[in-house]
Short mmCIF file of C-alpha atoms in Angstrom, two decimals:
data_model
loop_
_atom_site.label_atom_id
_atom_site.label_comp_id
_atom_site.label_asym_id
_atom_site.label_seq_id
_atom_site.Cartn_x
_atom_site.Cartn_y
_atom_site.Cartn_z
CA UNK W 793 0.00 0.00 0.00
CA UNK W 794 2.79 2.40 0.94
CA UNK W 795 4.60 1.44 -2.25
CA UNK W 796 1.47 2.30 -4.30
CA UNK W 797 1.13 5.72 -2.60
CA UNK W 798 4.78 6.41 -3.36
CA UNK W 799 4.27 5.61 -7.02
CA UNK W 800 1.27 7.93 -7.14
CA UNK W 801 3.28 10.77 -5.60
CA UNK W 802 6.07 10.17 -8.10
CA UNK W 803 3.59 10.26 -10.99
CA UNK W 804 2.11 13.54 -9.72
CA UNK W 805 5.59 15.02 -9.37
CA UNK W 806 6.55 13.95 -12.89
CA UNK W 807 3.30 15.40 -14.26
CA UNK W 808 3.87 18.71 -12.43
CA UNK W 809 7.41 18.95 -13.74
CA UNK W 810 6.17 18.22 -17.26
CA UNK W 811 3.57 20.97 -16.97
CA UNK W 812 6.17 23.45 -15.72
CA UNK W 813 8.57 22.49 -18.48
CA UNK W 814 5.77 22.79 -21.02
CA UNK W 815 4.84 26.19 -19.66
CA UNK W 816 8.41 27.42 -19.91
CA UNK W 817 8.70 26.05 -23.44
CA UNK W 818 5.40 27.67 -24.35
CA UNK W 819 6.50 31.00 -22.92
CA UNK W 820 9.80 30.87 -24.79
CA UNK W 821 8.02 29.89 -27.99
CA UNK W 822 5.54 32.73 -27.52
CA UNK W 823 8.31 35.26 -26.93
CA UNK W 824 10.22 34.03 -29.96
CA UNK W 825 7.11 34.12 -32.10
CA UNK W 826 6.20 37.61 -30.81
CA UNK W 827 9.69 38.82 -31.72
CA UNK W 828 9.31 37.61 -35.30
CA UNK W 829 5.92 39.29 -35.54
CA UNK W 830 7.36 42.74 -34.78
CA UNK W 831 6.89 44.92 -37.85
CA UNK W 832 10.17 46.80 -38.20
CA UNK W 833 9.67 50.38 -39.34
CA UNK W 834 10.81 53.93 -38.76
CA UNK W 835 8.40 56.84 -38.56
CA UNK W 836 8.68 60.60 -38.45
CA UNK W 837 5.79 62.71 -37.17
CA UNK W 838 5.87 66.50 -37.14
CA UNK W 839 2.48 68.05 -36.43
CA UNK W 840 0.09 66.74 -39.06
CA UNK W 841 2.91 65.73 -41.42
CA UNK W 842 4.26 62.19 -41.20
CA UNK W 843 6.19 59.55 -43.07
CA UNK W 844 7.19 55.92 -42.69
CA UNK W 845 10.27 54.10 -43.97
CA UNK W 846 11.82 50.66 -43.65
CA UNK W 847 14.91 50.68 -41.40
CA UNK W 848 17.36 50.44 -44.32
CA UNK W 849 15.61 53.35 -46.05
CA UNK W 850 15.69 55.37 -42.83
CA UNK W 851 19.44 54.80 -42.50
CA UNK W 852 19.96 56.23 -45.99
CA UNK W 853 17.64 59.13 -45.20
CA UNK W 854 19.71 59.83 -42.09
CA UNK W 855 22.90 59.81 -44.12
CA UNK W 856 21.53 62.22 -46.73
CA UNK W 857 20.28 64.55 -44.01
CA UNK W 858 23.53 64.37 -42.02
CA UNK W 859 25.39 65.57 -45.11
CA UNK W 860 23.06 68.59 -45.24
CA UNK W 861 23.63 69.31 -41.54
CA UNK W 862 27.39 68.97 -41.98
CA UNK W 863 27.29 71.47 -44.84
CA UNK W 864 25.11 73.92 -42.88
CA UNK W 865 22.21 73.61 -45.33
CA UNK W 866 18.60 74.33 -44.32
CA UNK W 867 16.08 71.53 -43.71
CA UNK W 868 14.44 72.47 -47.02
CA UNK W 869 17.50 71.17 -48.87
CA UNK W 870 17.25 67.85 -47.05
CA UNK W 871 13.51 67.67 -47.79
CA UNK W 872 14.15 68.05 -51.51
CA UNK W 873 16.97 65.51 -51.41
CA UNK W 874 14.91 62.91 -49.53
CA UNK W 875 11.90 63.28 -51.84
CA UNK W 876 14.21 62.96 -54.84
CA UNK W 877 16.03 59.87 -53.57
CA UNK W 878 12.72 58.22 -52.65
CA UNK W 879 11.43 58.69 -56.17
CA UNK W 880 14.66 57.71 -57.90
CA UNK W 881 15.73 54.68 -55.85
CA UNK W 882 13.20 54.12 -53.06
CA UNK W 883 16.02 55.38 -50.80
CA UNK W 884 18.17 52.34 -51.58
CA UNK W 885 21.67 52.33 -53.01
CA UNK W 886 20.83 50.62 -56.29
CA UNK W 887 23.72 49.19 -58.27
CA UNK W 888 21.92 49.01 -61.61
CA UNK W 889 20.06 51.33 -63.95
CA UNK W 890 16.31 51.72 -64.24
CA UNK W 891 13.94 54.29 -65.77
CA UNK W 892 16.54 57.04 -65.27
CA UNK W 893 18.90 55.39 -67.73
CA UNK W 894 20.94 52.21 -68.30
CA UNK W 895 23.98 53.61 -66.49
CA UNK W 896 22.14 55.32 -63.62
CA UNK W 897 23.32 54.26 -60.18
CA UNK W 898 22.99 54.89 -56.46
CA UNK W 899 20.57 56.72 -54.19
CA UNK W 900 19.87 59.45 -56.73
CA UNK W 901 20.28 57.31 -59.87
CA UNK W 902 23.02 59.63 -61.07
CA UNK W 903 24.49 58.86 -64.50
CA UNK W 904 28.25 58.79 -65.07
CA UNK W 905 27.56 59.50 -68.75
CA UNK W 906 26.01 62.83 -67.75
CA UNK W 907 28.93 64.03 -65.68
CA UNK W 908 27.87 62.97 -62.20
CA UNK W 909 31.13 61.12 -61.57
CA UNK W 910 32.43 57.60 -62.02
CA UNK W 911 30.24 54.59 -61.27
CA UNK W 912 32.24 53.96 -58.10
CA UNK W 913 31.70 57.55 -56.98
CA UNK W 914 27.93 57.69 -57.51
CA UNK W 915 27.60 54.38 -55.67
CA UNK W 916 29.20 56.03 -52.63
CA UNK W 917 26.22 57.50 -50.71
CA UNK W 918 28.29 60.36 -49.26
CA UNK W 919 29.63 61.36 -52.65
CA UNK W 920 26.17 61.04 -54.23
CA UNK W 921 24.50 63.21 -51.56
CA UNK W 922 27.16 65.89 -51.87
CA UNK W 923 26.88 65.84 -55.65
CA UNK W 924 23.12 66.31 -55.38
CA UNK W 925 23.49 69.25 -52.99
CA UNK W 926 26.14 70.83 -55.21
CA UNK W 927 23.69 70.78 -58.11
CA UNK W 928 20.81 72.00 -55.92
CA UNK W 929 22.78 74.96 -54.61
CA UNK W 930 23.51 76.03 -58.18
CA UNK W 931 19.77 76.70 -58.66
CA UNK W 932 18.90 80.32 -57.78
CA UNK W 933 16.38 80.58 -54.91
CA UNK W 934 15.87 76.82 -54.77
CA UNK W 935 14.35 77.13 -51.28
CA UNK W 936 11.38 79.05 -52.65
CA UNK W 937 10.63 76.52 -55.39
CA UNK W 938 8.14 73.68 -55.15
CA UNK W 939 9.85 70.40 -54.37
CA UNK W 940 8.90 69.03 -57.77
CA UNK W 941 10.44 71.96 -59.60
CA UNK W 942 13.63 72.03 -57.54
CA UNK W 943 14.14 68.27 -57.88
CA UNK W 944 13.43 68.35 -61.59
CA UNK W 945 15.98 71.09 -62.22
CA UNK W 946 18.61 68.87 -60.64
CA UNK W 947 17.52 65.50 -62.02
CA UNK W 948 15.94 66.38 -65.39
CA UNK W 949 13.66 63.38 -65.02
CA UNK W 950 11.23 61.99 -67.60
CA UNK W 951 8.63 62.02 -64.79
CA UNK W 952 8.94 65.54 -63.36
CA UNK W 953 5.72 65.51 -61.32
CA UNK W 954 6.48 62.30 -59.46
CA UNK W 955 8.60 63.91 -56.73
CA UNK W 956 5.60 65.66 -55.15
CA UNK W 957 4.14 62.40 -53.83
CA UNK W 958 7.07 62.08 -51.43
CA UNK W 959 6.88 65.59 -49.97
CA UNK W 960 5.29 64.60 -46.63
CA UNK W 961 7.88 61.88 -46.05
CA UNK W 962 10.69 64.25 -47.01
CA UNK W 963 9.47 67.08 -44.79
CA UNK W 964 8.83 64.96 -41.71
CA UNK W 965 12.11 63.03 -41.84
CA UNK W 966 14.12 66.14 -42.76
CA UNK W 967 12.63 68.03 -39.80
CA UNK W 968 13.50 65.24 -37.40
CA UNK W 969 16.88 64.24 -38.78
CA UNK W 970 18.13 67.84 -38.94
CA UNK W 971 17.16 68.17 -35.27
CA UNK W 972 14.59 70.88 -35.89
CA UNK W 973 11.86 68.58 -34.54
CA UNK W 974 13.17 66.81 -31.40
CA UNK W 975 11.88 63.27 -30.94
CA UNK W 976 10.13 63.17 -34.30
CA UNK W 977 11.99 60.12 -35.61
CA UNK W 978 11.68 56.76 -33.94
CA UNK W 979 12.10 53.16 -35.04
CA UNK W 980 10.34 49.97 -33.95
CA UNK W 981 12.81 47.11 -34.23
CA UNK W 982 13.32 43.52 -33.19
CA UNK W 983 15.84 42.90 -30.44
CA UNK W 984 18.58 41.78 -32.77
CA UNK W 985 21.06 38.98 -32.20
CA UNK W 986 24.40 40.70 -32.62
CA UNK W 987 26.72 42.86 -30.60
CA UNK W 988 27.47 46.46 -31.35
CA UNK W 989 30.86 47.95 -32.09
CA UNK W 990 31.28 51.33 -30.41
CA UNK W 991 34.42 52.09 -32.42
CA UNK W 992 32.57 51.38 -35.68
CA UNK W 993 29.72 53.63 -34.51
CA UNK W 994 32.19 56.45 -33.79
CA UNK W 995 33.69 56.00 -37.27
CA UNK W 996 30.26 56.10 -38.94
CA UNK W 997 29.38 59.18 -36.94
CA UNK W 998 32.57 60.92 -38.05
CA UNK W 999 31.93 60.02 -41.67
CA UNK W 1000 28.40 61.44 -41.47
CA UNK W 1001 28.97 64.61 -39.44
CA UNK W 1002 32.68 65.30 -39.69
CA UNK W 1003 34.77 66.20 -36.68
CA UNK W 1004 32.21 66.17 -33.86
CA UNK W 1005 34.08 65.44 -30.62
CA UNK W 1006 33.22 61.94 -29.42
CA UNK W 1007 34.62 59.26 -27.16
CA UNK W 1008 34.10 55.53 -26.73
CA UNK W 1009 33.10 54.53 -23.20
CA UNK W 1010 32.69 50.77 -23.01
CA UNK W 1011 29.61 49.86 -25.05
CA UNK W 1012 28.66 53.52 -25.51
CA UNK W 1013 29.69 56.44 -27.66
CA UNK W 1014 29.51 59.90 -26.08
CA UNK W 1015 29.12 62.79 -28.51
CA UNK W 1016 29.83 66.39 -27.50
CA UNK W 1017 27.18 68.51 -29.17
CA UNK W 1018 24.09 70.49 -28.22
CA UNK W 1019 20.86 72.02 -29.48
CA UNK W 1020 19.45 70.95 -32.81
CA UNK W 1021 22.70 69.22 -33.77
CA UNK W 1022 22.42 66.98 -30.70
CA UNK W 1023 18.92 65.97 -31.73
CA UNK W 1024 20.11 65.43 -35.29
CA UNK W 1025 22.82 63.04 -34.08
CA UNK W 1026 20.43 61.27 -31.70
CA UNK W 1027 17.81 60.65 -34.36
CA UNK W 1028 20.52 59.65 -36.86
CA UNK W 1029 21.58 57.01 -34.33
CA UNK W 1030 18.02 55.73 -34.00
CA UNK W 1031 17.66 55.53 -37.79
CA UNK W 1032 20.88 53.46 -37.85
CA UNK W 1033 19.98 51.30 -34.87
CA UNK W 1034 19.31 48.12 -36.80
CA UNK W 1035 22.41 48.36 -39.00
CA UNK W 1036 24.77 49.33 -36.15
CA UNK W 1037 23.17 47.38 -33.26
CA UNK W 1038 22.17 50.38 -31.16
CA UNK W 1039 20.00 49.56 -28.13
CA UNK W 1040 19.56 52.97 -26.48
CA UNK W 1041 20.02 56.65 -27.29
CA UNK W 1042 19.97 59.43 -24.66
CA UNK W 1043 19.79 63.17 -25.33
CA UNK W 1044 18.47 66.25 -23.50
CA UNK W 1045 16.70 64.31 -20.73
CA UNK W 1046 14.97 61.90 -23.10
CA UNK W 1047 15.78 58.43 -24.37
CA UNK W 1048 14.87 55.93 -27.06
CA UNK W 1049 15.02 52.30 -25.95
CA UNK W 1050 15.04 49.56 -28.59
CA UNK W 1051 13.62 46.88 -26.30
CA UNK W 1052 10.81 49.03 -24.90
CA UNK W 1053 9.47 49.97 -28.35
CA UNK W 1054 7.65 52.98 -26.91
CA UNK W 1055 9.36 55.84 -28.71
CA UNK W 1056 11.08 58.74 -26.99
CA UNK W 1057 10.49 58.94 -23.25
CA UNK W 1058 11.57 61.24 -20.44
CA UNK W 1059 14.59 59.73 -18.76
CA UNK W 1060 17.70 60.52 -16.80
CA UNK W 1061 20.70 61.01 -19.03
CA UNK W 1062 23.47 63.40 -19.93
CA UNK W 1063 22.74 67.08 -19.41
CA UNK W 1064 24.60 67.84 -22.61
CA UNK W 1065 25.60 65.80 -25.63
CA UNK W 1066 24.35 62.45 -26.86
CA UNK W 1067 24.95 58.97 -25.45
CA UNK W 1068 24.59 56.12 -27.93
CA UNK W 1069 24.57 52.65 -26.30
CA UNK W 1070 25.48 49.61 -28.36
CA UNK W 1071 24.34 46.01 -27.87
CA UNK W 1072 26.85 44.40 -25.49
CA UNK W 1073 29.31 41.84 -26.74
CA UNK W 1074 28.25 38.25 -26.12
CA UNK W 1075 30.22 36.27 -23.56
#
């Protein structure tokens, strides 16, 4: 009789352990499934103007805008550039020609045969953005022109009215990424499975903005800047979070946290400058 009771207790214990194990497995499976269901996207909202981009498009938009900030150009220049690149390449660095011409390449589908540079040059996003701005600045009073007209004078496209459809996206992302609209740009991303490289982040930052003072502090990069430039850098970092494995950005008493997926929130942080935190290296 005692032996039978012992067997029953053992069976109950085994069943309980199985249920616990099943619950843990179910929870892990649910979390993994939930992670895959996250729709990765970046948005910019400024008043009643908004836009949405995929993370890789947002990274290119951030690069184009950073070049404008580095050159001291107004947000209007970045708006025109973003609308143009969206129409020409969907804000992707295309290595083949399309409607613009058989030899058109890059973010702006610039053609080496029309004097934009070599194929290697126009495939370099920094070169391409600077070449676009050089051509834009040669247009008298470009800031007062409609986006369609300004873009068309630079691009000489066969579809001159097409640029207008991207004006809201261009305006909202340009306002955020130039730092004129703090907290306008945010990205919803999966957790990622890599580790960040703070030194690589500092190098990318220098390439985008030039000689901004910065320092690597463990898994973080500290950038000495303030005002609209600080917000430009912070939102540039968010737009590059997927590509560069950024998990947190802090600026002016606010922070963006990749895991929280709740946009910019009030938080303790540096009184001045920007702190960009990378995913920690795996043990």
